Amino acid sequence: MGKIIIAPSLLSADFADFGGALAEIAQSGAEWVHLDVMDGQFVPNLTFGPKLADDLRRRSSAFFDVHLMVESPHRLVPAFAAADAITFHLEAAPHAHRLLQEIRRMGKKAGVSIVPSTPASALSEILPYTDLVLVMTVNPGFGGQELIPECLEKVRYLAEKRQKYGLGFLISVDGGIHKETAAAAVAAGADVLVAGSAFFNAPDKAELVRQLRGM
Ligand code: DX5
Ligand code: ZN
């Protein structure tokens, strides 16, 4: 589709300095900020909630890409007024069809995500209601894991369905994205690259963003 969007994940930032992390993202040329919300139930880790998004919103007009890794996401969605996109997990939402429409009614991009063990075909009924499909390329919970190459097959599958049915959702990949894996994800059809450890470990973040984009 268009230009590749880079979404650095605050999961790998210094949690004592989210404001500084936001400034680093802005300076790097990355378009989005990825916020990983974990509840210690759906995934075995805990991060932060809507207050962080509210507080960061006052400092930034960047695109906030909220990734909810929580049970019962419908309870938390209304609290994320500061988000630009809200993505929940299909595995945690039996009524994904309804929740996607609720997110759109809030005026936000509606996203749905699948873990490595969920087939992309499980999304087929809801693709027309989706603005963003986030394909997890690691098992969610922690940064710094290796990308599972088989997950890129799902990106290819989704890109094919998108074309076949004339749909407009973006495809995002999340987990193990760095300068060696980014090209394969883009070749498979990804539009958005989430990068946590690769971004925050990079000494020159603007250079890393260019490398991820393949420029
Ligand atoms: C993992 C999160 C990711 C994480 C990616 O559960 O959803 O967004 O930050 O981290 P890296 O890029 O280090 O794999
Ligand atoms: Zn994420």
XYZ file of C-alpha atoms and ligand atoms in Angstrom:
230
model
C 0.000 0.000 0.000
C 1.549 3.356 1.005
C 4.643 4.295 2.945
C 5.685 1.898 5.699
C 4.641 3.175 9.132
C 7.036 2.664 12.048
C 5.509 2.245 15.507
C 8.088 2.184 18.334
C 6.736 0.347 21.397
C 6.963 2.007 24.810
C 7.233 -1.469 26.333
C 10.994 -1.257 25.778
C 11.322 2.329 27.027
C 12.563 3.343 30.472
C 9.304 3.239 32.484
C 10.657 6.039 34.669
C 10.834 8.358 31.647
C 7.964 7.916 29.198
C 8.070 11.622 28.354
C 11.690 11.270 27.249
C 10.784 8.196 25.195
C 8.045 10.130 23.434
C 10.539 12.854 22.523
C 12.977 10.241 21.157
C 10.219 8.750 19.008
C 9.268 12.188 17.658
C 12.885 12.965 16.780
C 13.401 9.609 15.040
C 10.862 10.267 12.288
C 8.626 7.351 13.349
C 4.937 8.081 12.729
C 3.179 6.113 15.467
C 3.654 5.385 19.172
C 2.704 1.838 20.198
C 1.303 1.435 23.727
C 1.228 -2.153 25.024
C -1.431 -2.475 27.724
C -1.042 -5.762 29.652
C -3.248 -6.965 32.496
C -1.260 -9.870 33.979
C -4.145 -12.188 32.971
C -4.344 -12.391 29.203
C -0.541 -12.193 29.180
C 1.892 -12.906 32.021
C 3.024 -9.299 32.422
C 1.663 -5.958 33.618
C 2.344 -2.556 32.115
C 0.162 0.545 32.296
C -3.386 1.779 31.730
C -5.313 4.683 30.223
C -3.797 7.353 32.489
C -0.477 7.028 30.733
C -2.142 7.615 27.361
C -4.015 10.645 28.788
C -0.846 12.149 30.253
C 1.230 11.535 27.122
C -1.563 13.001 24.980
C -0.950 16.387 26.610
C 2.656 16.313 25.386
C 2.196 14.914 21.917
C -0.002 14.937 18.858
C 1.558 11.689 17.562
C -0.670 8.792 16.515
C -1.282 6.613 19.597
C -1.588 2.946 18.620
C -3.000 1.212 21.705
C -2.565 -2.583 21.837
C -4.770 -4.122 24.523
C -3.427 -7.470 25.742
C -6.181 -7.855 28.330
C -9.108 -10.096 29.183
C -12.584 -8.537 28.613
C -11.223 -5.663 26.470
C -14.731 -4.153 26.068
C -14.482 -2.956 29.688
C -11.327 -0.969 29.030
C -11.960 0.389 25.527
C -14.067 3.421 26.627
C -11.226 4.600 28.903
C -8.869 5.094 25.952
C -10.188 8.415 24.699
C -6.559 9.470 24.123
C -5.942 6.700 21.576
C -6.034 7.077 17.798
C -6.290 3.334 17.203
C -7.450 0.694 19.681
C -6.564 -2.933 19.012
C -7.851 -5.833 21.105
C -7.219 -9.566 20.889
C -9.686 -11.801 19.093
C -8.847 -14.523 21.639
C -10.174 -12.298 24.459
C -13.287 -11.002 22.690
C -16.119 -13.366 21.709
C -18.078 -10.356 20.395
C -15.327 -8.832 18.284
C -17.852 -7.821 15.620
C -19.630 -5.561 18.131
C -16.471 -4.222 19.770
C -14.924 -3.152 16.454
C -18.031 -1.105 15.717
C -17.967 0.440 19.202
C -14.374 1.551 18.641
C -15.292 3.075 15.276
C -18.190 4.910 16.925
C -15.638 6.487 19.284
C -14.040 7.964 16.145
C -10.974 5.737 16.338
C -9.377 3.172 14.096
C -10.603 -0.258 15.148
C -7.963 -2.961 15.375
C -7.984 -6.665 16.084
C -4.981 -8.847 16.871
C -4.209 -12.562 16.765
C -1.549 -14.522 18.680
C 0.709 -17.013 16.827
C -1.608 -19.986 17.477
C -4.717 -18.317 15.994
C -5.238 -18.796 12.246
C -5.778 -15.672 10.148
C -8.905 -17.303 8.713
C -10.548 -16.759 12.133
C -10.762 -13.064 11.154
C -12.570 -13.539 7.851
C -16.069 -12.514 9.041
C -14.874 -9.291 10.667
C -12.342 -7.947 8.163
C -14.861 -5.451 6.676
C -15.292 -3.915 10.162
C -11.552 -3.652 10.819
C -9.181 -0.751 10.170
C -6.062 -2.500 11.473
C -5.093 -6.158 11.815
C -2.178 -6.677 14.171
C -0.444 -9.995 13.532
C 1.591 -10.987 16.587
C 4.879 -12.435 15.379
C 5.863 -13.550 18.911
C 3.776 -14.836 21.812
C 2.693 -11.595 23.499
C 3.877 -10.528 26.921
C 7.495 -9.496 26.557
C 9.788 -7.557 24.281
C 13.043 -8.881 22.890
C 11.819 -12.246 21.543
C 12.650 -13.785 18.150
C 10.128 -13.435 15.318
C 8.275 -16.674 14.473
C 8.649 -16.865 10.654
C 5.461 -18.919 10.105
C 3.419 -15.927 11.340
C 4.369 -14.035 8.164
C 2.266 -16.544 6.198
C -0.726 -14.964 7.929
C 0.365 -11.526 6.721
C 0.447 -12.857 3.145
C -2.980 -14.438 3.599
C -4.465 -11.186 4.922
C -2.891 -9.068 2.171
C -4.404 -11.439 -0.395
C -7.883 -11.248 1.185
C -7.638 -7.477 1.371
C -6.938 -7.250 -2.325
C -9.490 -9.879 -3.328
C -12.347 -8.161 -1.462
C -11.212 -4.554 -1.973
C -10.831 -3.888 1.762
C -8.796 -1.070 3.328
C -7.420 -2.336 6.644
C -3.749 -1.867 7.500
C -1.653 -4.886 8.451
C 0.671 -4.457 11.404
C 3.335 -6.884 12.639
C 4.446 -6.944 16.256
C 7.293 -8.880 17.854
C 10.893 -9.501 16.861
C 10.981 -6.753 14.229
C 14.481 -5.417 13.622
C 16.536 -4.492 10.593
C 17.073 -8.150 9.621
C 13.379 -9.164 9.807
C 11.638 -5.971 8.625
C 12.129 -6.615 4.904
C 10.473 -10.050 5.085
C 7.489 -8.560 6.938
C 7.103 -5.799 4.351
C 7.482 -8.290 1.483
C 4.685 -10.362 3.040
C 2.396 -7.301 2.992
C 2.862 -5.481 6.307
C 2.144 -1.720 6.379
C 3.007 -1.046 10.017
C 6.124 -2.302 11.803
C 6.032 -2.280 15.605
C 9.525 -2.255 17.113
C 10.300 -2.267 20.817
C 13.786 -3.448 21.699
C 15.215 -2.751 18.226
C 14.165 0.898 18.553
C 15.139 1.594 22.142
C 18.458 -0.294 21.862
C 19.454 1.559 18.690
C 22.099 4.233 19.275
C 20.896 6.178 16.195
C 17.109 5.933 16.178
C 16.539 7.956 13.009
C 18.915 5.621 11.169
C 17.093 2.578 12.573
C 13.743 3.975 11.376
C 15.183 4.417 7.881
C 16.607 0.881 7.933
C 13.266 -0.590 9.027
C 11.564 1.194 6.156
C 14.148 -0.288 3.805
C 15.552 3.117 2.848
C 4.819 -7.903 22.907
C 4.305 -6.538 22.530
C 5.186 -5.861 21.564
C 6.606 -5.651 22.047
C 7.515 -5.924 20.895
O 3.880 -8.590 23.642
O 3.011 -6.601 21.972
O 4.638 -4.643 21.096
O 6.858 -4.360 22.508
O 8.817 -5.917 21.362
P 10.040 -6.343 20.423
O 10.025 -5.414 19.266
O 11.222 -6.170 21.322
O 9.797 -7.765 20.020
Zn 2.247 -4.645 20.949
